XYZ file of C-alpha atoms in Angstrom:
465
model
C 24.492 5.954 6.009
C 20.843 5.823 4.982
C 19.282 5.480 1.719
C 18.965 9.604 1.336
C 22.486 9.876 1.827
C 23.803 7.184 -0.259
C 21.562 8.921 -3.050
C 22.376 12.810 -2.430
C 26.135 11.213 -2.390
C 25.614 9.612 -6.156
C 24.537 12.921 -7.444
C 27.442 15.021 -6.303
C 29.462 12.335 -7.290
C 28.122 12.552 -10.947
C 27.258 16.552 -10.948
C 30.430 17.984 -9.373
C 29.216 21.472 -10.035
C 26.535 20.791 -7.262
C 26.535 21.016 -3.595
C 25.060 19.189 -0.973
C 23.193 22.775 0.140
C 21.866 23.435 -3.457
C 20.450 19.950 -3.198
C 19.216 20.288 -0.435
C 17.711 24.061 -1.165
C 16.438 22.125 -4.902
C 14.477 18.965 -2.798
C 12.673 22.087 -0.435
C 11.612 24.027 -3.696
C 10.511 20.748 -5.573
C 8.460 19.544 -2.632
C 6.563 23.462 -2.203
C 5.630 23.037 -5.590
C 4.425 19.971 -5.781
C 3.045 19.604 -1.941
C 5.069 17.981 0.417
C 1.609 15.292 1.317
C 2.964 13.985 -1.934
C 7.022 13.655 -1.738
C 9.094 12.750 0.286
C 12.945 14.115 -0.134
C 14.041 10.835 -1.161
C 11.277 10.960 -3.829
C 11.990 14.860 -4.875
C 15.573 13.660 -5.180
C 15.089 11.040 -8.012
C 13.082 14.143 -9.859
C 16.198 16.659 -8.941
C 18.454 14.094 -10.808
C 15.970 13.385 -13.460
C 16.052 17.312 -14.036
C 19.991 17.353 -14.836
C 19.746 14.474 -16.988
C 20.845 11.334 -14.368
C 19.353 8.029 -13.522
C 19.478 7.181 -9.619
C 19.330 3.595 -8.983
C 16.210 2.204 -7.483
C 17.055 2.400 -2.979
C 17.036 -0.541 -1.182
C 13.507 -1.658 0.403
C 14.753 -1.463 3.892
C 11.528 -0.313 4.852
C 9.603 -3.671 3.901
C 7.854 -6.084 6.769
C 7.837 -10.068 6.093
C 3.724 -9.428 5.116
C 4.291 -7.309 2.324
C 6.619 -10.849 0.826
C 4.558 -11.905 -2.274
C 6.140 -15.155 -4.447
C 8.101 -13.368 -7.534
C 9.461 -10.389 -5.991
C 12.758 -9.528 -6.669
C 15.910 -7.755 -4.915
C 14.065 -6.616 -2.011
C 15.612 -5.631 1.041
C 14.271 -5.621 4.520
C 15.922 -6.119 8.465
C 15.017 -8.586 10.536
C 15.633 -10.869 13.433
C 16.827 -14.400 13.228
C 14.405 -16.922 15.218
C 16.787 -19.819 14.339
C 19.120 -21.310 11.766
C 19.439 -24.807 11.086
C 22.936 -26.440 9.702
C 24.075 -26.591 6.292
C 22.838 -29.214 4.345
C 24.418 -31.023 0.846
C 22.052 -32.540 -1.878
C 22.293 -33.582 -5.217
C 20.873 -32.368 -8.381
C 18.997 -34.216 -11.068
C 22.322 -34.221 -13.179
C 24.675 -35.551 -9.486
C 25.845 -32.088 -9.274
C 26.466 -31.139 -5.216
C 24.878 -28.146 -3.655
C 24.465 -26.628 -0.229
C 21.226 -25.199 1.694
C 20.893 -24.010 4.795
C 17.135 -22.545 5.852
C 16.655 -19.448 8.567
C 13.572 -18.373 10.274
C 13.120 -14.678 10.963
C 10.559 -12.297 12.373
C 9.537 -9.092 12.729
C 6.656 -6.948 14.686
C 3.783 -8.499 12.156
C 4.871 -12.286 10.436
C 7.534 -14.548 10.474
C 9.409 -16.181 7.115
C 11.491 -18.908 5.929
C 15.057 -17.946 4.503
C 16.629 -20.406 2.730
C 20.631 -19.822 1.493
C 21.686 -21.422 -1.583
C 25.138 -23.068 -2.393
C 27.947 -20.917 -1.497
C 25.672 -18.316 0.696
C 25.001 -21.768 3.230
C 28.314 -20.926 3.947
C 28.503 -17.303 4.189
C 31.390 -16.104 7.041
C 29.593 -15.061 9.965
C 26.431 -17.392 9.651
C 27.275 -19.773 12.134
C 27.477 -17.028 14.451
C 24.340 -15.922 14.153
C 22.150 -16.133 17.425
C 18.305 -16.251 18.182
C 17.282 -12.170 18.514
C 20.302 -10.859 16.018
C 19.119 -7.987 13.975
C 20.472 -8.655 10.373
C 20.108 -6.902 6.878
C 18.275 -8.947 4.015
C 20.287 -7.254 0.601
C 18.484 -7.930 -2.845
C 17.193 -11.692 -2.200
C 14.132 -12.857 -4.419
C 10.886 -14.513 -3.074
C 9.350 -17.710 -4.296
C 6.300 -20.227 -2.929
C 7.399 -22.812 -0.673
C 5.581 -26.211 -0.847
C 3.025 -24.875 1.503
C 2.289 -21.533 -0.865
C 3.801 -19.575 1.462
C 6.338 -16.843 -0.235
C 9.957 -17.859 1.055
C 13.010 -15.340 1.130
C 15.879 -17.159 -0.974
C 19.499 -16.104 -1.032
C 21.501 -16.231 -4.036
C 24.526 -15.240 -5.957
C 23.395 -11.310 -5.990
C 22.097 -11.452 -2.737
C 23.628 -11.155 1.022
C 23.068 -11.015 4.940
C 24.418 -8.463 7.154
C 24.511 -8.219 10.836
C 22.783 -4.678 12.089
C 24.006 -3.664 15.162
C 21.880 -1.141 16.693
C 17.843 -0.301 17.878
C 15.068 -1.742 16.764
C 11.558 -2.129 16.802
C 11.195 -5.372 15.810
C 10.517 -7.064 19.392
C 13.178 -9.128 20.879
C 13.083 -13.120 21.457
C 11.806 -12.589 25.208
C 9.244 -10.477 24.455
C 7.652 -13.154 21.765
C 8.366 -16.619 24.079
C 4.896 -17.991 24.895
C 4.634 -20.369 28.108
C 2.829 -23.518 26.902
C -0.209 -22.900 28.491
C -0.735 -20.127 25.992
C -0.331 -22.452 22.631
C -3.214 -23.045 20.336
C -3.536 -25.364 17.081
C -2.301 -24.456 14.344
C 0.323 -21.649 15.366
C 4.071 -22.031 13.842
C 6.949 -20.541 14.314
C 6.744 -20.209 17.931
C 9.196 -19.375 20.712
C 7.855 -20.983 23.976
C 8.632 -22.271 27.123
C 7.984 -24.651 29.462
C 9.295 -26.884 32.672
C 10.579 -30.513 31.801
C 7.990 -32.918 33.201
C 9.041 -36.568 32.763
C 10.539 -38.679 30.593
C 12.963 -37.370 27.741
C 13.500 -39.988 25.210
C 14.873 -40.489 21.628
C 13.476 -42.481 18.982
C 14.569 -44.049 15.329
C 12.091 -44.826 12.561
C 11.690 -45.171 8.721
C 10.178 -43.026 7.123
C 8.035 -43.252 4.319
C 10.677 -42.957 1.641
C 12.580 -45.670 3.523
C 14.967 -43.453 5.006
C 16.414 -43.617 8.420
C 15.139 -40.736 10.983
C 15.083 -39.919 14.581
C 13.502 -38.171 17.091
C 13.854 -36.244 20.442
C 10.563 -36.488 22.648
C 9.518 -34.901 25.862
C 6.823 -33.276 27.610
C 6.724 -29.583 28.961
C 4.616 -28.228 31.666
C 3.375 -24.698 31.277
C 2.572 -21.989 34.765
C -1.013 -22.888 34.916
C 0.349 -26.979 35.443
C -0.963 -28.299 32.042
C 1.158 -30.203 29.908
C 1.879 -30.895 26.413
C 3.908 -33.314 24.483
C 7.113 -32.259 22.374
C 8.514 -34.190 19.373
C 11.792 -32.806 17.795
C 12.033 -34.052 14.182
C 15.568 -34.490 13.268
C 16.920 -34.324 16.424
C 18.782 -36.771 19.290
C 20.020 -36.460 22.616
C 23.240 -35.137 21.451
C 21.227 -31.600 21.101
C 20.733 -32.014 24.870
C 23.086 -31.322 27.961
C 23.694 -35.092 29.542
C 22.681 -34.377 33.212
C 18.798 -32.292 33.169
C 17.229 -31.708 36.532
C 13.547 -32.462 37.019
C 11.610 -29.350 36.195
C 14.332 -27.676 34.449
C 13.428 -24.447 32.397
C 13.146 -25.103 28.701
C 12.555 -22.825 25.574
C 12.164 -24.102 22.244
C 12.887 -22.106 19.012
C 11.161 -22.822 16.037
C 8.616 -24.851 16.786
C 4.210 -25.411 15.471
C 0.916 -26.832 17.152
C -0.443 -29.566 16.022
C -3.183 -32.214 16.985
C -1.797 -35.034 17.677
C -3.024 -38.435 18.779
C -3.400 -37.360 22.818
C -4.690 -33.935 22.040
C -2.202 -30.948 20.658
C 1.485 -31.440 20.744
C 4.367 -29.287 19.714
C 6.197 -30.276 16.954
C 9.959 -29.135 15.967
C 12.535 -30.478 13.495
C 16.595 -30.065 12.812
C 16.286 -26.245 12.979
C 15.006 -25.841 16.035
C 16.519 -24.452 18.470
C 16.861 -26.060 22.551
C 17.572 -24.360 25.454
C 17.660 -26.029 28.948
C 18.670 -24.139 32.019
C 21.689 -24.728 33.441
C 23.464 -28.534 33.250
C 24.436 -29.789 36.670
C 26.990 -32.029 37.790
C 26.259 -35.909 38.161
C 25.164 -36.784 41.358
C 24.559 -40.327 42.620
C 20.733 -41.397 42.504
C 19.422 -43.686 45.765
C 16.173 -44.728 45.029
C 14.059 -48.249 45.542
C 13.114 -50.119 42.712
C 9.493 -50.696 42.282
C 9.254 -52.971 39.547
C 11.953 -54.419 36.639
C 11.490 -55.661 33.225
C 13.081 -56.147 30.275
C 12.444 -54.858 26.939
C 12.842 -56.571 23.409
C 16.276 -55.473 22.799
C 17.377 -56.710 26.405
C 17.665 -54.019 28.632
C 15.784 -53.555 31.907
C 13.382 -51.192 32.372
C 13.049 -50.023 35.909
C 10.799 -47.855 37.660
C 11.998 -45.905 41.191
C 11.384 -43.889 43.961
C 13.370 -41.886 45.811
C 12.941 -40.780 49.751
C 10.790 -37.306 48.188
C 8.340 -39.975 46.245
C 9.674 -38.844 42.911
C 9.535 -41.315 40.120
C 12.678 -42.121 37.983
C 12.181 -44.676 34.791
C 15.720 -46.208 34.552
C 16.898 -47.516 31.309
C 19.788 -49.956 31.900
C 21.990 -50.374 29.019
C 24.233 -52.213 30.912
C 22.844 -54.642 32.956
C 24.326 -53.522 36.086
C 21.131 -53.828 37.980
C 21.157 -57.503 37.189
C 22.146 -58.201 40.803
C 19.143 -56.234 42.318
C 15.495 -57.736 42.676
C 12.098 -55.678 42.825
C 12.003 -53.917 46.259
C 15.747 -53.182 46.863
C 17.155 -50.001 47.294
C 19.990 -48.712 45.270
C 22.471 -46.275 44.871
C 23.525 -44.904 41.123
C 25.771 -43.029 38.981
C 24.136 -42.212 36.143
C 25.494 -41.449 32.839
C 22.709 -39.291 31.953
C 19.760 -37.534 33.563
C 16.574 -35.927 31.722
C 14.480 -34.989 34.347
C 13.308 -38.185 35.816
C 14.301 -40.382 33.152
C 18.008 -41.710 33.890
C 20.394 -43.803 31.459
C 22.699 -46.772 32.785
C 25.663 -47.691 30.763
C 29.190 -49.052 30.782
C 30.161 -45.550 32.169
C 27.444 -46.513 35.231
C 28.128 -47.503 38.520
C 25.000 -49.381 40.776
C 25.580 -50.974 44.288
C 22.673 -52.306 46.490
C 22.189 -50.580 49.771
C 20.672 -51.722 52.700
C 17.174 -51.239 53.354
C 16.187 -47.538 53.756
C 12.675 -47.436 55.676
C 12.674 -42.927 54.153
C 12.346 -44.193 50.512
C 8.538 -45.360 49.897
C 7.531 -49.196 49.318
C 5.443 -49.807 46.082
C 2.263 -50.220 48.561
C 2.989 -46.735 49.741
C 3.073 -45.139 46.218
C -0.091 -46.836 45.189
C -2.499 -44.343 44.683
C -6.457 -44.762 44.714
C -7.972 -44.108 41.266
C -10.444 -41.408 43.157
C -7.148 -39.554 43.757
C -5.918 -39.963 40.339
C -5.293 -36.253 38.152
C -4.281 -35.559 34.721
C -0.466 -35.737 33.740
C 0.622 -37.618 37.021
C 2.273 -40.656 36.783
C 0.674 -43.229 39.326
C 1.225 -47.051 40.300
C -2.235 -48.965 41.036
C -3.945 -51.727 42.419
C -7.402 -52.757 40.780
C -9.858 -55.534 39.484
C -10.141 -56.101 36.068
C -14.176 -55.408 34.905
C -14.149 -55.330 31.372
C -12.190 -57.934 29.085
C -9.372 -56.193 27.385
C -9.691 -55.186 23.926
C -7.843 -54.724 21.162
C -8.229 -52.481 17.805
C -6.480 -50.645 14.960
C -6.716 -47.241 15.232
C -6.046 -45.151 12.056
C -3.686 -41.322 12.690
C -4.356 -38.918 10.113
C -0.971 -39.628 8.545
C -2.851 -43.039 7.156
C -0.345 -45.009 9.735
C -2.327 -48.213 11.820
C -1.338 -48.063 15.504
C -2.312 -50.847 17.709
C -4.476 -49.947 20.973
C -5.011 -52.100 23.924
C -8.413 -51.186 26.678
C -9.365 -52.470 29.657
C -11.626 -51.262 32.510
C -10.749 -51.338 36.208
C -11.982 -50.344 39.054
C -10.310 -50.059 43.489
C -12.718 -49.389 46.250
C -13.071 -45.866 45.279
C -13.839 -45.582 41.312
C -13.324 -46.887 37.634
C -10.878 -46.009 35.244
C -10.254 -47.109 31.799
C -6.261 -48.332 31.165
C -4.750 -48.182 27.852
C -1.707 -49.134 25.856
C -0.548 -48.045 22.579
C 1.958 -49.938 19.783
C 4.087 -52.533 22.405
C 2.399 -51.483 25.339
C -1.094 -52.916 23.940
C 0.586 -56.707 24.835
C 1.010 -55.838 28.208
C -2.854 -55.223 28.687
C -3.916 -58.580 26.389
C -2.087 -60.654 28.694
C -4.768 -59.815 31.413
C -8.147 -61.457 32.332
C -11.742 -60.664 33.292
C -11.786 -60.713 37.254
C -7.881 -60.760 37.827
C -6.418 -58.351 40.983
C -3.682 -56.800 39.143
C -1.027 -54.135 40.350
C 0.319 -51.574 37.573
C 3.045 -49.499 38.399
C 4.281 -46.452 35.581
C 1.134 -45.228 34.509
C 0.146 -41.996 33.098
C -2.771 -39.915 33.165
C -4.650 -38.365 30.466
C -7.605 -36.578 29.689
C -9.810 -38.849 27.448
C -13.129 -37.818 25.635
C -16.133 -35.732 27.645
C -13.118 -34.876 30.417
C -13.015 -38.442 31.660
C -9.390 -39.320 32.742
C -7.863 -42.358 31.573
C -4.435 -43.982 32.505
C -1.568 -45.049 29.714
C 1.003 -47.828 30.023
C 4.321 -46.863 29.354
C 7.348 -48.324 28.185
C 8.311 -49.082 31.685
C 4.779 -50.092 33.278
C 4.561 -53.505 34.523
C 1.213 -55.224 34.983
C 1.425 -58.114 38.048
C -1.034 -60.787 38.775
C -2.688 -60.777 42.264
C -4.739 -63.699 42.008
């Protein structure tokens, strides 16, 4: 029923004597009198009622968009679509009182806005139901400033959410996904998409309160090839399916631009929504190890091959690879796969296979720096010009990360290698004039276009000489 009816229904209901056709025949006559330019028949019915002595109440604002929001309004109404919904939350008040929030984004065809439900509305039936692209009914919620300044739709007590089913304008979630080519700084509340290229990885920190966090991190590759990092605040691999093929489609829900410390990145948190293309089945990985370490904590880091030259970085949880050597082929059963990063654990199986001349030797996946193009991952062999370096380098959160330089060059160019927080040991073990092959690089576009190569967490630098 829409707001006209809901109105012309509350003045029958209070002047029984009338009928819907003298109303109707009253709005026509009020609006020729006064000029239709200036009344609508919602608006000549509030001066019909006025006439026989009743109050309507105020309609709802259906009508409103997200950029009309202004901090202090109050019961306004609109429809919308949900972007995503992050879970309930419980805090304390200043007095140890318990309370519930749970935050929405939404859209429409202009803005986007934060929703945040208070206490019992965290909870309302239905919420959890509530799906990226649902059309839903905002009823009398108030608007205050966020942190940021930005006016943020709060649900309370008096107010409520209401699924809509039927047309709308307001453009669905396909039509708004941007690939990651298309991203530019400072844009939030984003729906994009993107192809998984690499490593997935989670990560545990301290924040600057003290408090325990974590991470999910991966990079994307957009149609045009280009690639962009992803970190996930608030997130772990439990978000994820356990078995991700390389290249599998991605979209992310919720999620900003911001510069970062390699260019721009896209940053989510505990609201944002993942979706990976379908999950496959485990399948056993044969690949030849091209070089093992072992990180601080005691696991080996390995990086592989496999007969179609792709790369795996294989974290080994459970020392199963102990009885293989640098060079060996092997055949696995992973307990998890994210694209080409794969996790070994009690749950793992690894046997050692004979030699298999299909899957490439390290000296066959060397690549000359000449060759080398941004966002590959590449094992080398160079000379060491330039004596590595060390220095602070300060991110614009005030944090000190440690970086690591040194310049190198084959028989067809010069590169610069780098390595960032643990990595930056790896390069000041090495020495002015030393051969030295370095397999699990990355490359990057550094300043004036130059490219420059990263260690990673599962590079290893060998001695030649």
């Amino acid at each position: 029923m829409s707001e006209l009816e809901n109105l012309m229904s509350k003045l029958l209901e209070l002047k029984p004597e009338l009928t819907k056709e003298d109303v109707e025949e009253q709005i026509k006559l009020k609006k020729e009198k006064i000029g239709a330019g200036y009344l609508t028949d919602q608006g000549a019915l509030f001066l019909i009622a006025s006439d026989f002595g009743v109050t309507l109440a105020e309609p709802l604002k259906v009508e409103m968009s997200l950029k009309d929001l202004y901090a202090g309004a109050k019961e306004i109404s609109l429809e919308t679509r949900v972007l995503n919904l992050s879970p309930a939350k419980q805090f304390s008040r200043k007095d140890g009182s318990p309370f519930y929030l749970r935050t929405m984004t939404v859209y429409d065809g202009n803005s986007t806005a934060s929703v945040k439900l208070w206490d019992e509305k965290a909870n309302l039936p239905g919420v959890e139901n509530l799906k990226p692209g649902d059309l839903i009914k905002i009823i009398k919620a108030y608007v205050k400033s966020d942190f940021d300044g930005s006016p943020t739709i709060n649900i309370g007590s008096g107010s409520n959410i209401e699924t809509a089913d039927r047309e709308s304008e307001i453009p669905t979630i396909e039509s708004i996904t941007k690939d990651v080519s298309e991203l530019q700084e400072g844009q939030k509340d984003l729906v994009i998409s993107g192809m998984i290229d690499g490593v997935i990885s989670g990560m545990e920190f301290t924040n600057s309160r003290g408090q325990p966090g974590k991470a999910l991190r991966m990079r994307l590759k957009g149609k045009d090839g280009s690639g962009m990092r992803v970190v996930l605040w608030g997130k772990d691999e439990s978000s994820i399916p356990n078995m991700i093929s390389q290249s599998a489609k991605v979209r992310l829900l919720g999620v900003k631009v911001k510069s970062g410390n390699q260019g721009l990145e896209i940053h989510g948190n505990d609201a944002t929504i993942i979706e990976i293309e379908g999950g496959k089945e485990a399948e056993p990985v044969i690949a030849r190890i091209l070089s093992m370490s072992t990180s601080e904590n005691g696991k080996n880091m390995i990086l592989a091959v496999d007969n179609k030259k792709n790369l795996y970085n294989i974290s080994d949880f459970s020392n199963s690879t102990s009885i293989c050597a640098e060079g060996d082929v092997i055949e696995c059963m992973p307990s998890k796969i994210y694209g080409n990063s794969i996790t070994l654990d009690d749950n793992s199986f690894v046997r050692k296979l004979d030699n298999d001349e299909s899957i490439p030797s390290l000296s066959q996946m060397r690549t000359k720096i000449n060759d080398v193009k941004v966002d590959g991952n590449y094992c080398i062999e160079a000379i060491i010009l330039k004596v590595p370096e060390r220095r602070e380098v300060q991110t614009k959160t005030g944090e000190s990360i440690s970086l690591s330089e040194m310049f190198v060059e084959d028989d067809t160019g010069q590169i610069w290698v780098k390595g960032w927080r643990n990595q930056a040991r790896l390069i000041d073990k090495c020495e002015l004039g030393e051969i030295v092959s370095i397999t699990g690089l990355n490359a990057k576009a550094g300043l004036e276009g130059r490219i420059e190569l990263f260690v990673t967490a599962f590079s290893k630098i060998t001695k030649k000489n």
